[in-house]
mmCIF file of C-alpha atoms in Angstrom:
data_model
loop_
_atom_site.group_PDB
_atom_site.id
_atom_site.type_symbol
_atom_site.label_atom_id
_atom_site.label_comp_id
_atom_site.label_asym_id
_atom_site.label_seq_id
_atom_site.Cartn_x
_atom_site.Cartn_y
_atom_site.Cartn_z
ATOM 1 C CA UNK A 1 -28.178 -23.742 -35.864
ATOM 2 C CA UNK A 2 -26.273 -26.186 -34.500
ATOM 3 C CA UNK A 3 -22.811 -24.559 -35.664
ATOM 4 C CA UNK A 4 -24.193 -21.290 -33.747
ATOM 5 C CA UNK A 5 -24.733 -23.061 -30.752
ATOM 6 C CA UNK A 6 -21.356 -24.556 -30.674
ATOM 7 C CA UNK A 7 -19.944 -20.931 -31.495
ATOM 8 C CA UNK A 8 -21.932 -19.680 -28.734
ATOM 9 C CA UNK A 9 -20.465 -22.405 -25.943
ATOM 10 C CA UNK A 10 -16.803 -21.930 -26.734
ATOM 11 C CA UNK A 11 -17.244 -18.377 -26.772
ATOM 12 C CA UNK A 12 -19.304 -18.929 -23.294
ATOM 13 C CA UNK A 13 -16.531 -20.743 -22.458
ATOM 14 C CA UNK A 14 -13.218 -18.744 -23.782
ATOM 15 C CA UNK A 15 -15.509 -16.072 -21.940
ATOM 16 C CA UNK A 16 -15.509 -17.828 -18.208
ATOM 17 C CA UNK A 17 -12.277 -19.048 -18.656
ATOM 18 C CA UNK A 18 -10.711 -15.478 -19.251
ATOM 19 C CA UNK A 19 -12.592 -14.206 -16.271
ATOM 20 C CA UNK A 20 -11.390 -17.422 -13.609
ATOM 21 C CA UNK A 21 -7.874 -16.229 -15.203
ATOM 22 C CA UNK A 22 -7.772 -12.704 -13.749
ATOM 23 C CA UNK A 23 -10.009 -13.675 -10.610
ATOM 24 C CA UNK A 24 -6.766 -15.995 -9.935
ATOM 25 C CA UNK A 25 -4.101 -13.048 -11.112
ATOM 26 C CA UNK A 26 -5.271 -10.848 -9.097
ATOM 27 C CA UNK A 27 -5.571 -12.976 -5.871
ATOM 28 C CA UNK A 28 -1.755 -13.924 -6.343
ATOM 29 C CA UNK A 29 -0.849 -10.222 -6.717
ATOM 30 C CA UNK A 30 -3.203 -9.169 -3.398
ATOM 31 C CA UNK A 31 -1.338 -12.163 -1.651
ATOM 32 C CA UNK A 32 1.911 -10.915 -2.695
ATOM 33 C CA UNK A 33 1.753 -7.682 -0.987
ATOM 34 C CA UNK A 34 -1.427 -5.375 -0.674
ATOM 35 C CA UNK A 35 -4.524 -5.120 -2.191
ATOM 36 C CA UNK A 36 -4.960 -1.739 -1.787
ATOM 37 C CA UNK A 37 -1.426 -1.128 -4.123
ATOM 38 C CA UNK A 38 -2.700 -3.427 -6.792
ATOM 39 C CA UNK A 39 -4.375 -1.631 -9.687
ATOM 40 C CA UNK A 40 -6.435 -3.246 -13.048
ATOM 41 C CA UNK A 41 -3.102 -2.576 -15.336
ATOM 42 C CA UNK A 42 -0.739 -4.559 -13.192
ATOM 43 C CA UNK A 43 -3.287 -7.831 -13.099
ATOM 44 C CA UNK A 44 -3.919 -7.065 -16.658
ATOM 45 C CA UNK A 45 0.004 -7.257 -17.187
ATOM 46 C CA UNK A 46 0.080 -10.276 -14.815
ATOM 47 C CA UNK A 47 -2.598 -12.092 -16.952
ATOM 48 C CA UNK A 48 -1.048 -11.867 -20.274
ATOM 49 C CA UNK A 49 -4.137 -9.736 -21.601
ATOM 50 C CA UNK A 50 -5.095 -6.405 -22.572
ATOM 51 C CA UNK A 51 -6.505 -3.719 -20.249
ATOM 52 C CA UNK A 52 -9.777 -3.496 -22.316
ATOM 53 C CA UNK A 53 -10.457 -7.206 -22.089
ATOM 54 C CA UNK A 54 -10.309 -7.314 -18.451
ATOM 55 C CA UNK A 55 -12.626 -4.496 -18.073
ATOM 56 C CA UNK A 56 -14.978 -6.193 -20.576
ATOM 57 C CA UNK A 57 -15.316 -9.105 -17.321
ATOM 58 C CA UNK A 58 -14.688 -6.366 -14.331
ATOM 59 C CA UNK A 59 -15.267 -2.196 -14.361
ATOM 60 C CA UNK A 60 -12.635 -2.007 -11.837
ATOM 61 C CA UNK A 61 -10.690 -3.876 -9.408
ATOM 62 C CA UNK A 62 -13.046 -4.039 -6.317
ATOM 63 C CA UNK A 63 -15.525 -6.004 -8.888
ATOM 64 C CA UNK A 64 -13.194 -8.630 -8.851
ATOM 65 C CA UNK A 65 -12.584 -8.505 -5.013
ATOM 66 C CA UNK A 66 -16.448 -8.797 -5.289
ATOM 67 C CA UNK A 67 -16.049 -11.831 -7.314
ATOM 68 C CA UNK A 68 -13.664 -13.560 -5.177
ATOM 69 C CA UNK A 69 -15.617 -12.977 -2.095
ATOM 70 C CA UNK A 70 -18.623 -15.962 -2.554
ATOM 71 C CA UNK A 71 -15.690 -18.875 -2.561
ATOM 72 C CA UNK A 72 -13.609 -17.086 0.224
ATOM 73 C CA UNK A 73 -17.433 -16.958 1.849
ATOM 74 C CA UNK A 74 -18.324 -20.637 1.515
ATOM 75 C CA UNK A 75 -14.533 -21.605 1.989
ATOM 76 C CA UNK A 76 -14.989 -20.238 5.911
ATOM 77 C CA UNK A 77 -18.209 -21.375 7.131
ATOM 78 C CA UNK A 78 -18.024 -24.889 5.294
ATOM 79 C CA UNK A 79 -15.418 -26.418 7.903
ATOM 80 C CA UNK A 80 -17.459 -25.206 10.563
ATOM 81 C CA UNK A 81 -20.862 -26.293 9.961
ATOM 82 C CA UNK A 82 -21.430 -29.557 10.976
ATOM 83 C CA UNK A 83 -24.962 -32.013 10.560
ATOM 84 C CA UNK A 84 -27.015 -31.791 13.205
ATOM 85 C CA UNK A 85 -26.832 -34.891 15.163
ATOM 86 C CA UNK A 86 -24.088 -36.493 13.874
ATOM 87 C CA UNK A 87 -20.772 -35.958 17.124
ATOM 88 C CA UNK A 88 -17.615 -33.613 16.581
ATOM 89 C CA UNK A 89 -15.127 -36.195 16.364
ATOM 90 C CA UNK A 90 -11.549 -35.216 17.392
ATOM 91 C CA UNK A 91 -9.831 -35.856 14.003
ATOM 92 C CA UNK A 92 -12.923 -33.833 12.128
ATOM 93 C CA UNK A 93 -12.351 -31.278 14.864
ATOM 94 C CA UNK A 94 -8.348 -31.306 13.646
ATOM 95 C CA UNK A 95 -9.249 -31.665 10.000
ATOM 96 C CA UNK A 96 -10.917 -28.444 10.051
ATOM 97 C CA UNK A 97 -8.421 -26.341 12.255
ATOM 98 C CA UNK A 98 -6.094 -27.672 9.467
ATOM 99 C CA UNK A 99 -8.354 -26.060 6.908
ATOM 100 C CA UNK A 100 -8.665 -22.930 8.362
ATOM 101 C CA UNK A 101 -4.635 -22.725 8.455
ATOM 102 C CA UNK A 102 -5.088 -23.402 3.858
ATOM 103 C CA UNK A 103 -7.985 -20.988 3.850
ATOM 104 C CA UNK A 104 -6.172 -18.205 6.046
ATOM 105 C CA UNK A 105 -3.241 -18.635 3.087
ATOM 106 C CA UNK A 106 -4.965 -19.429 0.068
ATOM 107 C CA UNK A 107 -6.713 -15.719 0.590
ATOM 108 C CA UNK A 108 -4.159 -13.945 2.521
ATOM 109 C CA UNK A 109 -4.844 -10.686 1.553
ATOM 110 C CA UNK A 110 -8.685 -10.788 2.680
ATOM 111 C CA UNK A 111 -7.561 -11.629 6.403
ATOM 112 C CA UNK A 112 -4.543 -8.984 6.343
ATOM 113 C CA UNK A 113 -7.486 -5.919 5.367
ATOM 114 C CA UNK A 114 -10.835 -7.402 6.334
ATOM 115 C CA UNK A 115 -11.348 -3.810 8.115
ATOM 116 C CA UNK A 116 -10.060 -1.718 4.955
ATOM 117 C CA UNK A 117 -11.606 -3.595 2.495
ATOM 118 C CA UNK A 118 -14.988 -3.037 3.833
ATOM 119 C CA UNK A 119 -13.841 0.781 4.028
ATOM 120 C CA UNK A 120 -12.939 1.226 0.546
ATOM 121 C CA UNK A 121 -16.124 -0.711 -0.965
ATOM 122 C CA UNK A 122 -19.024 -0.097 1.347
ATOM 123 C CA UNK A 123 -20.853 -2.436 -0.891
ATOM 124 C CA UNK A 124 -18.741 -5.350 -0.045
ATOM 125 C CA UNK A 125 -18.834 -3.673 3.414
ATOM 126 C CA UNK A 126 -22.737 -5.175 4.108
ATOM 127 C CA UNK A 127 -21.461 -8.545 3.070
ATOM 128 C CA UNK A 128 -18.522 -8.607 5.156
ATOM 129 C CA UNK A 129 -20.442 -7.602 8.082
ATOM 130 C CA UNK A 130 -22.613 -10.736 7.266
ATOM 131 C CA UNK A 131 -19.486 -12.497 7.056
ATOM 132 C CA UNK A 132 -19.101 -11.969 10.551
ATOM 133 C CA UNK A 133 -22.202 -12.224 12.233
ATOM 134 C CA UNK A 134 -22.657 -15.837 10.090
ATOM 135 C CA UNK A 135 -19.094 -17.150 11.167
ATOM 136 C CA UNK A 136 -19.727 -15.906 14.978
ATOM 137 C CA UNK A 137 -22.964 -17.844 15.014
ATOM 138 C CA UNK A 138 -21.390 -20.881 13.088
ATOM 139 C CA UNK A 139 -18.971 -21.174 15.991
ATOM 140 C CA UNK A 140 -21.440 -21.056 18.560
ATOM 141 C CA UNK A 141 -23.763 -23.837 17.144
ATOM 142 C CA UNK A 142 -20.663 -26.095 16.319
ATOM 143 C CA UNK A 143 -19.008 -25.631 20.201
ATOM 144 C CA UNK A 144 -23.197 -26.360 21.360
ATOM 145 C CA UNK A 145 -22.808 -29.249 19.385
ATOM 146 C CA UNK A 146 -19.585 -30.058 21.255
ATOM 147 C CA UNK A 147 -20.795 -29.335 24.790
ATOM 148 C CA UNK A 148 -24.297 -31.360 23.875
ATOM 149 C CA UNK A 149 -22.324 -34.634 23.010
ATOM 150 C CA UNK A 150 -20.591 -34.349 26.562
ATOM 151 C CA UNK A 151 -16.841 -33.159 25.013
ATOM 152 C CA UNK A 152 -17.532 -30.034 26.567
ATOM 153 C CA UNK A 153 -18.251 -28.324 30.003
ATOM 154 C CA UNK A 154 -21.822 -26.660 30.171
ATOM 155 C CA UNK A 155 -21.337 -22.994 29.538
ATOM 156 C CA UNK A 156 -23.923 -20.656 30.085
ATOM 157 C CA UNK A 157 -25.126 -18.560 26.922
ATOM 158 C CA UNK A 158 -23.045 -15.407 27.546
ATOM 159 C CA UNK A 159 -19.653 -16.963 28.024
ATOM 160 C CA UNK A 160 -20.320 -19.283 24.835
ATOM 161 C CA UNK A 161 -20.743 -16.221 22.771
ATOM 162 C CA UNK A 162 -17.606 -14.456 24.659
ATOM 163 C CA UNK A 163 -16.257 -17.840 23.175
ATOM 164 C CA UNK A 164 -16.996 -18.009 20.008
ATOM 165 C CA UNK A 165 -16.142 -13.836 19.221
ATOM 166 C CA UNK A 166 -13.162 -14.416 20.399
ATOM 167 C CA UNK A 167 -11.863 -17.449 18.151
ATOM 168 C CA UNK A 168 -13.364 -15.582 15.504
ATOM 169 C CA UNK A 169 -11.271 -12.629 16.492
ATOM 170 C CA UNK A 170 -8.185 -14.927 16.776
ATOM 171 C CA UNK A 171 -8.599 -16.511 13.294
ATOM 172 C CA UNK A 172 -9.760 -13.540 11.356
ATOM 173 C CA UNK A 173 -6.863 -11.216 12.893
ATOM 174 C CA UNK A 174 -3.643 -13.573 12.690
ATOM 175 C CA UNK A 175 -2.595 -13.077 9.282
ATOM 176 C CA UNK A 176 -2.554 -9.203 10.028
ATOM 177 C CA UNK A 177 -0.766 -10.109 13.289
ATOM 178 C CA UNK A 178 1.641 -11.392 11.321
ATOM 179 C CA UNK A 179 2.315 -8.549 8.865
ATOM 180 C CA UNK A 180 2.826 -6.634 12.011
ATOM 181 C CA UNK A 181 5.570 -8.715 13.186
ATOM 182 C CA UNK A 182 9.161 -9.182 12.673
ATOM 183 C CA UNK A 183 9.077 -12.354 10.893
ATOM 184 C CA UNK A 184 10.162 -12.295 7.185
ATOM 185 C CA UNK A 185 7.694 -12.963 5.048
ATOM 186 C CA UNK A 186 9.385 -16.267 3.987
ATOM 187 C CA UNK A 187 8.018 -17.929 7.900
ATOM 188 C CA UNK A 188 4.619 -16.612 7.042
ATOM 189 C CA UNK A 189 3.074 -19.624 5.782
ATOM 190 C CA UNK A 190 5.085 -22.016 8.664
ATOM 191 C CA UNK A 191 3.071 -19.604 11.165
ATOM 192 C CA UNK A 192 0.219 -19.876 9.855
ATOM 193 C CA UNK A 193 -0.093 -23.627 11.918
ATOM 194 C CA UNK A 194 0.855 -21.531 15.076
ATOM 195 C CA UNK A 195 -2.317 -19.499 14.383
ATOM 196 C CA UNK A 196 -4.645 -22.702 14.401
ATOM 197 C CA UNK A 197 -2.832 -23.191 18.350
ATOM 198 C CA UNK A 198 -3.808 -20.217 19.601
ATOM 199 C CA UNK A 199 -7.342 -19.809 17.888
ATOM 200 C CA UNK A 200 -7.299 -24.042 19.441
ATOM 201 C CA UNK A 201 -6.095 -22.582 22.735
ATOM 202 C CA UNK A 202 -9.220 -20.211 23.405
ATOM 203 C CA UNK A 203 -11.749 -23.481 23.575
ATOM 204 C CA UNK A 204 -9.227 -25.855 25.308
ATOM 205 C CA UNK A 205 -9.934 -24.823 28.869
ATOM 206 C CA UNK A 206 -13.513 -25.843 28.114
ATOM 207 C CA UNK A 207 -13.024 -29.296 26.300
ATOM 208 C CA UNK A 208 -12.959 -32.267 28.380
ATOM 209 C CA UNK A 209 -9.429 -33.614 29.284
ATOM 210 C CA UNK A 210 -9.822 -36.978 27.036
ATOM 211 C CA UNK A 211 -11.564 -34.980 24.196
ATOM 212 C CA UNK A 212 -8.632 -32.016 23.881
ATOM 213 C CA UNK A 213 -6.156 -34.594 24.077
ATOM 214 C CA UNK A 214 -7.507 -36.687 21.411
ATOM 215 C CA UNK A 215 -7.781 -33.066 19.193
ATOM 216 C CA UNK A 216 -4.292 -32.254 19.846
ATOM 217 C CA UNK A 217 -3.009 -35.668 18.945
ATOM 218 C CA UNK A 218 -4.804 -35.627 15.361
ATOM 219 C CA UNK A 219 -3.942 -31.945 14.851
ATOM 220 C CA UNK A 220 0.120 -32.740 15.274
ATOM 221 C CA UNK A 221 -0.238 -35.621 12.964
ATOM 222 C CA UNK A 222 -2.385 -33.298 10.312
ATOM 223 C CA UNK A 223 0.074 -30.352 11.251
ATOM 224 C CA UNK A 224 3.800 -32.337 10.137
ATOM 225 C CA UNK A 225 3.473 -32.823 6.345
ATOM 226 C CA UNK A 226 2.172 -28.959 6.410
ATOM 227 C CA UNK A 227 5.031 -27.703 8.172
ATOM 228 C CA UNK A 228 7.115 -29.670 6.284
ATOM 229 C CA UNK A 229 5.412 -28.434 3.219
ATOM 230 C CA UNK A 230 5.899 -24.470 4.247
ATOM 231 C CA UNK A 231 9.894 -25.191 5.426
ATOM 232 C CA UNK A 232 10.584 -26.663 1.942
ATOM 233 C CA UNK A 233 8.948 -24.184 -0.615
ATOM 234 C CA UNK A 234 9.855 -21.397 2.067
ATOM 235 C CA UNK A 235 6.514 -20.081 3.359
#
């Protein structure tokens, strides 16, 4: 019995670990260019196994966008959810603008075609329009939480929601921005900081003088070694 159980684990295991193996693939190969142009074969190929073992962990390719999505899911709204009661510092306020510019890389591909991934899988289509609604509201409770400890001017409920759509459009949309520019794809990940600025840019008018400041001072500190980081392995 106990030999069997044993048996069972590492083939539990070998099971899970084949599975986290083409999850990773085939984010690399959506990064790289497109989603969309990616097919099962080519991550197959990438991930040094046959076609028929992938498609023993995924039926098909937008299973394993499926997959993907719960850590891409948790990876957004975790910076921005804050414990009630506890103040918005300035460097936790830079920390997580800094995260957002590793999240918006680390899954590329999911900010480049939020719109056309929801077309092609109307299943993951409900969840992304979740996404959205949860990250909007996330925004507004964390720049409450701002304007309650006195960092903030007092907004009235229609402009802080005018607020908080449009960071969320700013942060969601700037890796697509990018694709539509004329940078090479070598700057992308150097750009990516420039992002966090302008997504910063749409709440500065409303932060006090002291408390923007202070938020702009930790975020250059936070920002050098990841500038330096995208100049040296060339975005």
């Amino acid at each position: 019995m106990v030999k069997v159980a044993k048996l069972k684990t590492k083939a539990v295991s070998r099971g899970a670990a084949t599975r986290s193996l083409i999850m990773e693939t085939a984010l690399s190969l959506f990064n790289e260019g497109n989603a969309a142009d990616v097919n099962t074969n080519q991550i197959a190929a990438a991930a040094g196994i046959s076609p028929g073992n992938l498609y023993y962990h995924f039926r098909n390719k937008e299973e394993i966008i499926r997959a993907l999505f719960p850590e891409i899911r948790e990876a957004i709204v975790e910076p921005l959810t804050y414990p009630k009661g506890e103040p918005i510092s300035p460097a936790r306020m830079a920390a997580d603008y800094v995260k957002a510019i590793e999240l918006l890389w680390r899954y590329r591909f999911f900010f480049a075609d939020f719109v056309g991934l929801g077309r092609r899988d109307p299943e993951l289509a409900d969840a992304l329009r979740s996404l959205q609604d949860e990250t909007i509201a996330t925004m507004f409770a964390m720049f409450e939480d701002v304007m309650a400890q006195g960092d903030m001017v007092k907004l009235d409920r229609k402009t802080l929601e005018h607020l908080s759509l449009n960071s969320f459009l700013v942060w969601f949309s700037w890796v697509s921005f990018m694709d539509r520019s004329s940078d090479p794809r070598t700057k992308r990940e150097e750009r990516l900081a420039d992002g966090a600025l302008a997504c910063l840019a749409i709440a500065d008018p409303y932060f006090t003088p002291a408390y923007r400041a202070a938020v702009h001072e930790a975020l250059n500190k936070l920002m050098k070694p990841q500038r330096k980081k995208a100049k040296a392995t060339g975005g």
